[in-house]
N, CA, C and O atoms as a GROMACS GRO file, in nm:
protein
  532
    1UNK      N    1  13.771   4.536   9.010
    1UNK     CA    2  13.747   4.433   8.911
    1UNK      C    3  13.625   4.469   8.826
    1UNK      O    4  13.628   4.451   8.705
    2UNK      N    5  13.519   4.518   8.889
    2UNK     CA    6  13.399   4.555   8.815
    2UNK      C    7  13.429   4.666   8.716
    2UNK      O    8  13.376   4.666   8.604
    3UNK      N    9  13.515   4.762   8.755
    3UNK     CA   10  13.551   4.871   8.665
    3UNK      C   11  13.623   4.817   8.543
    3UNK      O   12  13.598   4.864   8.432
    4UNK      N   13  13.712   4.720   8.562
    4UNK     CA   14  13.787   4.661   8.449
    4UNK      C   15  13.689   4.592   8.355
    4UNK      O   16  13.700   4.608   8.233
    5UNK      N   17  13.594   4.517   8.410
    5UNK     CA   18  13.494   4.450   8.326
    5UNK      C   19  13.413   4.552   8.249
    5UNK      O   20  13.390   4.535   8.129
    6UNK      N   21  13.369   4.657   8.317
    6UNK     CA   22  13.290   4.761   8.251
    6UNK      C   23  13.371   4.828   8.142
    6UNK      O   24  13.319   4.853   8.033
    7UNK      N   25  13.497   4.858   8.169
    7UNK     CA   26  13.582   4.922   8.070
    7UNK      C   27  13.602   4.831   7.950
    7UNK      O   28  13.601   4.878   7.836
    8UNK      N   29  13.621   4.702   7.974
    8UNK     CA   30  13.637   4.608   7.863
    8UNK      C   31  13.510   4.602   7.779
    8UNK      O   32  13.518   4.600   7.656
    9UNK      N   33  13.394   4.601   7.843
    9UNK     CA   34  13.268   4.598   7.771
    9UNK      C   35  13.250   4.728   7.692
    9UNK      O   36  13.208   4.725   7.576
   10UNK      N   37  13.283   4.841   7.753
   10UNK     CA   38  13.272   4.970   7.683
   10UNK      C   39  13.363   4.971   7.561
   10UNK      O   40  13.323   5.019   7.455
   11UNK      N   41  13.485   4.919   7.576
   11UNK     CA   42  13.578   4.912   7.463
   11UNK      C   43  13.523   4.828   7.350
   11UNK      O   44  13.534   4.865   7.233
   12UNK      N   45  13.464   4.713   7.384
   12UNK     CA   46  13.406   4.626   7.282
   12UNK      C   47  13.286   4.692   7.215
   12UNK      O   48  13.270   4.682   7.093
   13UNK      N   49  13.202   4.759   7.295
   13UNK     CA   50  13.086   4.828   7.238
   13UNK      C   51  13.131   4.941   7.147
   13UNK      O   52  13.077   4.958   7.037
   14UNK      N   53  13.232   5.018   7.191
   14UNK     CA   54  13.285   5.126   7.109
   14UNK      C   55  13.341   5.072   6.978
   14UNK      O   56  13.319   5.129   6.872
   15UNK      N   57  13.413   4.961   6.986
   15UNK     CA   58  13.469   4.899   6.865
   15UNK      C   59  13.357   4.857   6.770
   15UNK      O   60  13.366   4.878   6.650
   16UNK      N   61  13.253   4.796   6.826
   16UNK     CA   62  13.140   4.753   6.743
   16UNK      C   63  13.069   4.873   6.682
   16UNK      O   64  13.030   4.869   6.566
   17UNK      N   65  13.051   4.980   6.760
   17UNK     CA   66  12.987   5.101   6.711
   17UNK      C   67  13.067   5.162   6.598
   17UNK      O   68  13.013   5.198   6.494
   18UNK      N   69  13.198   5.174   6.620
   18UNK     CA   70  13.284   5.233   6.518
   18UNK      C   71  13.284   5.146   6.393
   18UNK      O   72  13.281   5.198   6.282
   19UNK      N   73  13.286   5.014   6.411
   19UNK     CA   74  13.285   4.924   6.296
   19UNK      C   75  13.156   4.936   6.217
   19UNK      O   76  13.155   4.912   6.097
   20UNK      N   77  13.048   4.972   6.283
   20UNK     CA   78  12.920   4.986   6.215
   20UNK      C   79  12.901   5.118   6.147
   20UNK      O   80  12.805   5.134   6.071
   21UNK      N   81  12.986   5.213   6.169
   21UNK     CA   82  12.975   5.345   6.107
   21UNK      C   83  13.014   5.337   5.960
   21UNK      O   84  13.079   5.242   5.917
   22UNK      N   85  12.975   5.437   5.887
   22UNK     CA   86  13.008   5.443   5.745
   22UNK      C   87  13.157   5.443   5.724
   22UNK      O   88  13.232   5.506   5.798
   23UNK      N   89  13.202   5.371   5.621
   23UNK     CA   90  13.344   5.365   5.592
   23UNK      C   91  13.380   5.443   5.468
   23UNK      O   92  13.491   5.429   5.415
   24UNK      N   93  13.289   5.526   5.420
   24UNK     CA   94  13.318   5.612   5.306
   24UNK      C   95  13.432   5.704   5.342
   24UNK      O   96  13.432   5.765   5.450
   25UNK      N   97  13.530   5.716   5.253
   25UNK     CA   98  13.650   5.795   5.285
   25UNK      C   99  13.616   5.940   5.315
   25UNK      O  100  13.691   6.007   5.385
   26UNK      N  101  13.503   5.991   5.263
   26UNK     CA  102  13.464   6.128   5.293
   26UNK      C  103  13.417   6.147   5.436
   26UNK      O  104  13.418   6.258   5.487
   27UNK      N  105  13.377   6.038   5.501
   27UNK     CA  106  13.327   6.045   5.638
   27UNK      C  107  13.436   6.025   5.742
   27UNK      O  108  13.413   6.048   5.861
   28UNK      N  109  13.554   5.983   5.700
   28UNK     CA  110  13.660   5.950   5.794
   28UNK      C  111  13.745   6.073   5.827
   28UNK      O  112  13.771   6.157   5.740
   29UNK      N  113  13.789   6.083   5.953
   29UNK     CA  114  13.885   6.189   5.986
   29UNK      C  115  14.021   6.153   5.926
   29UNK      O  116  14.037   6.045   5.870
   30UNK      N  117  14.118   6.242   5.937
   30UNK     CA  118  14.253   6.211   5.890
   30UNK      C  119  14.313   6.102   5.978
   30UNK      O  120  14.324   6.118   6.100
   31UNK      N  121  14.351   5.991   5.914
   31UNK     CA  122  14.402   5.876   5.986
   31UNK      C  123  14.547   5.848   5.948
   31UNK      O  124  14.594   5.887   5.842
   32UNK      N  125  14.617   5.779   6.038
   32UNK     CA  126  14.752   5.730   6.013
   32UNK      C  127  14.762   5.591   6.075
   32UNK      O  128  14.696   5.563   6.175
   33UNK      N  129  14.843   5.505   6.016
   33UNK     CA  130  14.857   5.371   6.070
   33UNK      C  131  14.934   5.374   6.201
   33UNK      O  132  15.025   5.454   6.221
   34UNK      N  133  14.895   5.284   6.291
   34UNK     CA  134  14.958   5.274   6.422
   34UNK      C  135  14.976   5.126   6.456
   34UNK      O  136  14.883   5.046   6.442
   35UNK      N  137  15.096   5.092   6.499
   35UNK     CA  138  15.124   4.957   6.547
   35UNK      C  139  15.230   4.968   6.655
   35UNK      O  140  15.285   5.075   6.679
   36UNK      N  141  15.258   4.857   6.719
   36UNK     CA  142  15.360   4.856   6.823
   36UNK      C  143  15.350   4.731   6.906
   36UNK      O  144  15.287   4.633   6.867
   37UNK      N  145  15.414   4.735   7.021
   37UNK     CA  146  15.411   4.623   7.114
   37UNK      C  147  15.375   4.672   7.254
   37UNK      O  148  15.396   4.788   7.289
   38UNK      N  149  15.320   4.580   7.331
   38UNK     CA  150  15.287   4.607   7.471
   38UNK      C  151  15.355   4.501   7.556
   38UNK      O  152  15.341   4.381   7.531
   39UNK      N  153  15.428   4.546   7.655
   39UNK     CA  154  15.488   4.454   7.752
   39UNK      C  155  15.441   4.493   7.891
   39UNK      O  156  15.409   4.608   7.918
   40UNK      N  157  15.438   4.394   7.978
   40UNK     CA  158  15.405   4.416   8.119
   40UNK      C  159  15.514   4.350   8.201
   40UNK      O  160  15.532   4.229   8.196
   41UNK      N  161  15.588   4.431   8.276
   41UNK     CA  162  15.698   4.377   8.354
   41UNK      C  163  15.807   4.318   8.266
   41UNK      O  164  15.875   4.224   8.306
   42UNK      N  165  15.823   4.373   8.146
   42UNK     CA  166  15.927   4.326   8.055
   42UNK      C  167  15.889   4.207   7.969
   42UNK      O  168  15.967   4.165   7.884
   43UNK      N  169  15.769   4.152   7.990
   43UNK     CA  170  15.723   4.036   7.913
   43UNK      C  171  15.613   4.078   7.816
   43UNK      O  172  15.531   4.164   7.850
   44UNK      N  173  15.609   4.019   7.694
   44UNK     CA  174  15.502   4.052   7.601
   44UNK      C  175  15.366   4.027   7.664
   44UNK      O  176  15.345   3.926   7.731
   45UNK      N  177  15.274   4.119   7.641
   45UNK     CA  178  15.139   4.108   7.696
   45UNK      C  179  15.045   4.065   7.584
   45UNK      O  180  15.018   4.142   7.492
   46UNK      N  181  14.995   3.942   7.591
   46UNK     CA  182  14.904   3.892   7.488
   46UNK      C  183  14.759   3.911   7.531
   46UNK      O  184  14.728   3.923   7.649
   47UNK      N  185  14.672   3.913   7.432
   47UNK     CA  186  14.527   3.926   7.454
   47UNK      C  187  14.490   4.051   7.533
   47UNK      O  188  14.404   4.047   7.620
   48UNK      N  189  14.557   4.161   7.501
   48UNK     CA  190  14.523   4.289   7.562
   48UNK      C  191  14.459   4.377   7.456
   48UNK      O  192  14.500   4.376   7.340
   49UNK      N  193  14.359   4.454   7.496
   49UNK     CA  194  14.294   4.548   7.406
   49UNK      C  195  14.367   4.682   7.418
   49UNK      O  196  14.389   4.732   7.528
   50UNK      N  197  14.404   4.738   7.303
   50UNK     CA  198  14.470   4.868   7.297
   50UNK      C  199  14.372   4.962   7.230
   50UNK      O  200  14.334   4.941   7.115
   51UNK      N  201  14.331   5.067   7.301
   51UNK     CA  202  14.233   5.162   7.250
   51UNK      C  203  14.294   5.300   7.248
   51UNK      O  204  14.344   5.347   7.351
   52UNK      N  205  14.291   5.367   7.133
   52UNK     CA  206  14.332   5.506   7.121
   52UNK      C  207  14.204   5.588   7.108
   52UNK      O  208  14.118   5.555   7.026
   53UNK      N  209  14.190   5.693   7.188
   53UNK     CA  210  14.074   5.781   7.180
   53UNK      C  211  14.124   5.922   7.151
   53UNK      O  212  14.201   5.980   7.228
   54UNK      N  213  14.078   5.976   7.037
   54UNK     CA  214  14.123   6.109   6.996
   54UNK      C  215  14.054   6.218   7.077
   54UNK      O  216  13.958   6.191   7.150
   55UNK      N  217  14.104   6.340   7.064
   55UNK     CA  218  14.042   6.454   7.131
   55UNK      C  219  13.899   6.476   7.081
   55UNK      O  220  13.817   6.534   7.152
   56UNK      N  221  13.870   6.430   6.959
   56UNK     CA  222  13.736   6.441   6.902
   56UNK      C  223  13.644   6.327   6.945
   56UNK      O  224  13.527   6.324   6.907
   57UNK      N  225  13.696   6.234   7.024
   57UNK     CA  226  13.616   6.123   7.072
   57UNK      C  227  13.613   6.002   6.981
   57UNK      O  228  13.541   5.906   7.008
   58UNK      N  229  13.690   6.005   6.872
   58UNK     CA  230  13.696   5.890   6.783
   58UNK      C  231  13.787   5.783   6.843
   58UNK      O  232  13.890   5.814   6.903
   59UNK      N  233  13.748   5.657   6.826
   59UNK     CA  234  13.826   5.548   6.881
   59UNK      C  235  13.884   5.459   6.774
   59UNK      O  236  13.824   5.439   6.668
   60UNK      N  237  14.000   5.405   6.801
   60UNK     CA  238  14.064   5.303   6.718
   60UNK      C  239  14.116   5.197   6.814
   60UNK      O  240  14.164   5.230   6.922
   61UNK      N  241  14.105   5.071   6.774
   61UNK     CA  242  14.145   4.966   6.867
   61UNK      C  243  14.211   4.849   6.796
   61UNK      O  244  14.199   4.831   6.675
   62UNK      N  245  14.280   4.770   6.876
   62UNK     CA  246  14.344   4.648   6.829
   62UNK      C  247  14.368   4.558   6.948
   62UNK      O  248  14.354   4.601   7.063
   63UNK      N  249  14.403   4.434   6.921
   63UNK     CA  250  14.431   4.336   7.026
   63UNK      C  251  14.571   4.282   7.006
   63UNK      O  252  14.613   4.254   6.894
   64UNK      N  253  14.643   4.267   7.117
   64UNK     CA  254  14.780   4.216   7.108
   64UNK      C  255  14.780   4.066   7.079
   64UNK      O  256  14.692   3.992   7.123
   65UNK      N  257  14.883   4.024   7.005
   65UNK     CA  258  14.900   3.882   6.978
   65UNK      C  259  14.989   3.821   7.086
   65UNK      O  260  15.019   3.887   7.186
   66UNK      N  261  15.032   3.697   7.068
   66UNK     CA  262  15.113   3.628   7.170
   66UNK      C  263  15.249   3.694   7.192
   66UNK      O  264  15.314   3.670   7.294
   67UNK      N  265  15.293   3.777   7.098
   67UNK     CA  266  15.420   3.849   7.112
   67UNK      C  267  15.400   3.993   7.161
   67UNK      O  268  15.496   4.070   7.167
   68UNK      N  269  15.277   4.028   7.197
   68UNK     CA  270  15.247   4.162   7.246
   68UNK      C  271  15.230   4.265   7.135
   68UNK      O  272  15.219   4.384   7.164
   69UNK      N  273  15.227   4.222   7.008
   69UNK     CA  274  15.213   4.315   6.896
   69UNK      C  275  15.067   4.347   6.869
   69UNK      O  276  14.979   4.261   6.883
   70UNK      N  277  15.043   4.473   6.829
   70UNK     CA  278  14.908   4.516   6.794
   70UNK      C  279  14.913   4.604   6.670
   70UNK      O  280  15.018   4.657   6.633
   71UNK      N  281  14.798   4.620   6.608
   71UNK     CA  282  14.777   4.713   6.497
   71UNK      C  283  14.637   4.771   6.517
   71UNK      O  284  14.544   4.697   6.548
   72UNK      N  285  14.623   4.901   6.498
   72UNK     CA  286  14.495   4.965   6.524
   72UNK      C  287  14.407   4.970   6.400
   72UNK      O  288  14.454   4.986   6.287
   73UNK      N  289  14.276   4.956   6.426
   73UNK     CA  290  14.174   4.967   6.322
   73UNK      C  291  14.073   5.072   6.366
   73UNK      O  292  14.024   5.069   6.479
   74UNK      N  293  14.043   5.164   6.275
   74UNK     CA  294  13.946   5.269   6.304
   74UNK      C  295  13.804   5.218   6.284
   74UNK      O  296  13.718   5.234   6.370
   75UNK      N  297  13.779   5.156   6.171
   75UNK     CA  298  13.651   5.093   6.145
   75UNK      C  299  13.680   4.953   6.092
   75UNK      O  300  13.796   4.918   6.070
   76UNK      N  301  13.578   4.875   6.072
   76UNK     CA  302  13.591   4.735   6.031
   76UNK      C  303  13.720   4.699   5.961
   76UNK      O  304  13.801   4.625   6.017
   77UNK      N  305  13.742   4.748   5.841
   77UNK     CA  306  13.862   4.712   5.768
   77UNK      C  307  13.958   4.828   5.747
   77UNK      O  308  14.057   4.813   5.676
   78UNK      N  309  13.931   4.943   5.806
   78UNK     CA  310  14.015   5.061   5.787
   78UNK      C  311  14.119   5.069   5.897
   78UNK      O  312  14.087   5.085   6.014
   79UNK      N  313  14.245   5.056   5.856
   79UNK     CA  314  14.354   5.063   5.954
   79UNK      C  315  14.381   5.208   5.992
   79UNK      O  316  14.365   5.300   5.911
   80UNK      N  317  14.422   5.228   6.117
   80UNK     CA  318  14.468   5.358   6.159
   80UNK      C  319  14.395   5.415   6.278
   80UNK      O  320  14.298   5.359   6.328
   81UNK      N  321  14.446   5.531   6.321
   81UNK     CA  322  14.388   5.609   6.430
   81UNK      C  323  14.389   5.754   6.386
   81UNK      O  324  14.464   5.792   6.296
   82UNK      N  325  14.306   5.836   6.450
   82UNK     CA  326  14.298   5.976   6.412
   82UNK      C  327  14.429   6.048   6.444
   82UNK      O  328  14.488   6.029   6.550
   83UNK      N  329  14.473   6.130   6.349
   83UNK     CA  330  14.595   6.208   6.366
   83UNK      C  331  14.572   6.311   6.476
   83UNK      O  332  14.467   6.375   6.482
   84UNK      N  333  14.671   6.327   6.563
   84UNK     CA  334  14.663   6.421   6.675
   84UNK      C  335  14.688   6.349   6.806
   84UNK      O  336  14.734   6.235   6.808
   85UNK      N  337  14.656   6.417   6.914
   85UNK     CA  338  14.675   6.360   7.048
   85UNK      C  339  14.566   6.259   7.078
   85UNK      O  340  14.447   6.285   7.056
   86UNK      N  341  14.606   6.144   7.129
   86UNK     CA  342  14.514   6.036   7.166
   86UNK      C  343  14.544   5.989   7.308
   86UNK      O  344  14.660   5.979   7.348
   87UNK      N  345  14.438   5.960   7.382
   87UNK     CA  346  14.452   5.894   7.511
   87UNK      C  347  14.454   5.744   7.484
   87UNK      O  348  14.374   5.694   7.405
   88UNK      N  349  14.544   5.673   7.550
   88UNK     CA  350  14.560   5.529   7.528
   88UNK      C  351  14.509   5.455   7.651
   88UNK      O  352  14.542   5.489   7.764
   89UNK      N  353  14.427   5.353   7.626
   89UNK     CA  354  14.378   5.267   7.733
   89UNK      C  355  14.410   5.123   7.696
   89UNK      O  356  14.375   5.076   7.588
   90UNK      N  357  14.476   5.054   7.787
   90UNK     CA  358  14.514   4.915   7.763
   90UNK      C  359  14.446   4.830   7.869
   90UNK      O  360  14.467   4.851   7.989
   91UNK      N  361  14.365   4.735   7.825
   91UNK     CA  362  14.289   4.651   7.917
   91UNK      C  363  14.306   4.504   7.881
   91UNK      O  364  14.346   4.471   7.769
   92UNK      N  365  14.276   4.420   7.975
   92UNK     CA  366  14.278   4.277   7.951
   92UNK      C  367  14.149   4.237   7.879
   92UNK      O  368  14.040   4.281   7.918
   93UNK      N  369  14.162   4.155   7.775
   93UNK     CA  370  14.045   4.101   7.708
   93UNK      C  371  13.999   3.982   7.790
   93UNK      O  372  14.073   3.884   7.806
   94UNK      N  373  13.879   3.991   7.842
   94UNK     CA  374  13.829   3.888   7.934
   94UNK      C  375  13.722   3.802   7.870
   94UNK      O  376  13.641   3.849   7.789
   95UNK      N  377  13.722   3.676   7.908
   95UNK     CA  378  13.611   3.588   7.874
   95UNK      C  379  13.505   3.608   7.981
   95UNK      O  380  13.537   3.637   8.096
   96UNK      N  381  13.378   3.594   7.942
   96UNK     CA  382  13.272   3.611   8.039
   96UNK      C  383  13.214   3.475   8.072
   96UNK      O  384  13.206   3.393   7.981
   97UNK      N  385  13.173   3.446   8.191
   97UNK     CA  386  13.182   3.535   8.305
   97UNK      C  387  13.323   3.540   8.363
   97UNK      O  388  13.399   3.443   8.354
   98UNK      N  389  13.355   3.652   8.422
   98UNK     CA  390  13.485   3.670   8.484
   98UNK      C  391  13.484   3.600   8.620
   98UNK      O  392  13.388   3.615   8.696
   99UNK      N  393  13.589   3.525   8.651
   99UNK     CA  394  13.593   3.460   8.782
   99UNK      C  395  13.585   3.564   8.895
   99UNK      O  396  13.642   3.672   8.882
  100UNK      N  397  13.515   3.533   9.003
  100UNK     CA  398  13.497   3.630   9.111
  100UNK      C  399  13.628   3.674   9.175
  100UNK      O  400  13.635   3.785   9.229
  101UNK      N  401  13.732   3.591   9.170
  101UNK     CA  402  13.859   3.628   9.234
  101UNK      C  403  13.959   3.685   9.134
  101UNK      O  404  14.078   3.696   9.165
  102UNK      N  405  13.912   3.723   9.014
  102UNK     CA  406  14.002   3.773   8.910
  102UNK      C  407  14.067   3.904   8.950
  102UNK      O  408  14.000   3.996   8.998
  103UNK      N  409  14.199   3.912   8.932
  103UNK     CA  410  14.274   4.035   8.956
  103UNK      C  411  14.341   4.073   8.824
  103UNK      O  412  14.428   4.001   8.776
  104UNK      N  413  14.302   4.185   8.767
  104UNK     CA  414  14.359   4.229   8.640
  104UNK      C  415  14.506   4.258   8.657
  104UNK      O  416  14.543   4.335   8.746
  105UNK      N  417  14.593   4.198   8.574
  105UNK     CA  418  14.736   4.224   8.585
  105UNK      C  419  14.774   4.365   8.537
  105UNK      O  420  14.884   4.412   8.567
  106UNK      N  421  14.686   4.430   8.462
  106UNK     CA  422  14.715   4.565   8.412
  106UNK      C  423  14.662   4.667   8.512
  106UNK      O  424  14.542   4.672   8.536
  107UNK      N  425  14.751   4.748   8.569
  107UNK     CA  426  14.706   4.849   8.666
  107UNK      C  427  14.610   4.951   8.605
  107UNK      O  428  14.617   4.981   8.486
  108UNK      N  429  14.521   5.005   8.688
  108UNK     CA  430  14.420   5.102   8.645
  108UNK      C  431  14.481   5.225   8.579
  108UNK      O  432  14.415   5.290   8.497
  109UNK      N  433  14.604   5.258   8.613
  109UNK     CA  434  14.667   5.379   8.556
  109UNK      C  435  14.690   5.366   8.406
  109UNK      O  436  14.724   5.464   8.339
  110UNK      N  437  14.672   5.244   8.352
  110UNK     CA  438  14.686   5.223   8.208
  110UNK      C  439  14.552   5.201   8.139
  110UNK      O  440  14.548   5.188   8.017
  111UNK      N  441  14.444   5.196   8.214
  111UNK     CA  442  14.314   5.175   8.150
  111UNK      C  443  14.210   5.274   8.199
  111UNK      O  444  14.202   5.384   8.144
  112UNK      N  445  14.131   5.242   8.299
  112UNK     CA  446  14.022   5.334   8.337
  112UNK      C  447  14.071   5.469   8.387
  112UNK      O  448  14.000   5.568   8.373
  113UNK      N  449  14.190   5.475   8.446
  113UNK     CA  450  14.246   5.602   8.495
  113UNK      C  451  14.367   5.643   8.410
  113UNK      O  452  14.459   5.707   8.460
  114UNK      N  453  14.365   5.606   8.283
  114UNK     CA  454  14.483   5.624   8.199
  114UNK      C  455  14.526   5.770   8.183
  114UNK      O  456  14.446   5.858   8.155
  115UNK      N  457  14.655   5.790   8.201
  115UNK     CA  458  14.717   5.919   8.172
  115UNK      C  459  14.809   5.904   8.051
  115UNK      O  460  14.881   5.997   8.016
  116UNK      N  461  14.806   5.785   7.987
  116UNK     CA  462  14.890   5.763   7.869
  116UNK      C  463  14.836   5.845   7.752
  116UNK      O  464  14.719   5.834   7.716
  117UNK      N  465  14.923   5.926   7.695
  117UNK     CA  466  14.886   6.006   7.578
  117UNK      C  467  14.997   5.992   7.476
  117UNK      O  468  15.115   5.989   7.510
  118UNK      N  469  14.957   5.982   7.350
  118UNK     CA  470  15.053   5.978   7.240
  118UNK      C  471  15.002   6.069   7.130
  118UNK      O  472  14.884   6.100   7.122
  119UNK      N  473  15.094   6.110   7.046
  119UNK     CA  474  15.057   6.189   6.929
  119UNK      C  475  15.073   6.102   6.805
  119UNK      O  476  15.180   6.049   6.778
  120UNK      N  477  14.964   6.090   6.731
  120UNK     CA  478  14.966   6.017   6.605
  120UNK      C  479  14.999   6.118   6.496
  120UNK      O  480  14.929   6.218   6.478
  121UNK      N  481  15.107   6.090   6.425
  121UNK     CA  482  15.154   6.176   6.317
  121UNK      C  483  15.112   6.118   6.183
  121UNK      O  484  15.086   5.998   6.174
  122UNK      N  485  15.104   6.201   6.078
  122UNK     CA  486  15.076   6.146   5.945
  122UNK      C  487  15.180   6.040   5.908
  122UNK      O  488  15.297   6.052   5.945
  123UNK      N  489  15.137   5.936   5.836
  123UNK     CA  490  15.228   5.829   5.797
  123UNK      C  491  15.218   5.712   5.893
  123UNK      O  492  15.118   5.695   5.963
  124UNK      N  493  15.324   5.632   5.896
  124UNK     CA  494  15.327   5.513   5.982
  124UNK      C  495  15.379   5.551   6.121
  124UNK      O  496  15.480   5.620   6.134
  125UNK      N  497  15.310   5.506   6.222
  125UNK     CA  498  15.347   5.534   6.361
  125UNK      C  499  15.372   5.402   6.434
  125UNK      O  500  15.301   5.304   6.414
  126UNK      N  501  15.475   5.403   6.518
  126UNK     CA  502  15.501   5.290   6.606
  126UNK      C  503  15.499   5.344   6.748
  126UNK      O  504  15.578   5.431   6.785
  127UNK      N  505  15.407   5.291   6.827
  127UNK     CA  506  15.396   5.328   6.968
  127UNK      C  507  15.406   5.201   7.051
  127UNK      O  508  15.316   5.117   7.049
  128UNK      N  509  15.517   5.188   7.124
  128UNK     CA  510  15.538   5.074   7.213
  128UNK      C  511  15.506   5.117   7.355
  128UNK      O  512  15.531   5.231   7.394
  129UNK      N  513  15.451   5.026   7.432
  129UNK     CA  514  15.414   5.054   7.570
  129UNK      C  515  15.477   4.950   7.662
  129UNK      O  516  15.445   4.832   7.655
  130UNK      N  517  15.568   4.996   7.748
  130UNK     CA  518  15.632   4.912   7.847
  130UNK      C  519  15.564   4.942   7.981
  130UNK      O  520  15.599   5.040   8.048
  131UNK      N  521  15.468   4.860   8.020
  131UNK     CA  522  15.389   4.884   8.140
  131UNK      C  523  15.459   4.821   8.262
  131UNK      O  524  15.516   4.712   8.254
  132UNK      N  525  15.454   4.893   8.373
  132UNK     CA  526  15.505   4.841   8.499
  132UNK      C  527  15.388   4.780   8.576
  132UNK      O  528  15.279   4.838   8.580
  133UNK      N  529  15.410   4.663   8.637
  133UNK     CA  530  15.300   4.600   8.713
  133UNK      C  531  15.260   4.684   8.833
  133UNK      O  532  15.169   4.646   8.907
   0.00000   0.00000   0.00000
């Protein structure tokens, strides 16, 4: 549980850091739009953070809506994720403080120990994630 909380905080800090970086188009890597849906056990997963981390260490993130849909943002208002291979981490967005008996419904294999990898291609990308509990 502590690892999930730490990962969620790291994701939020990374998002804030990326949002604070310069948004001049000359400073941005090659980006492509990314959207999709996340389900857990066949049901839409709402209020989940979806983080793509490129091989260069750049992050793009988004949060799922009530239908499990997400769209990634690289910086404050810039949509997209870096083109190339990205590691995907999906975590529960938690309110603080987290209840002591909280059990994250998303298994660690999709977040702190994620082996999920996708390739972001130029243009519009749709990456759906059907997670098993």
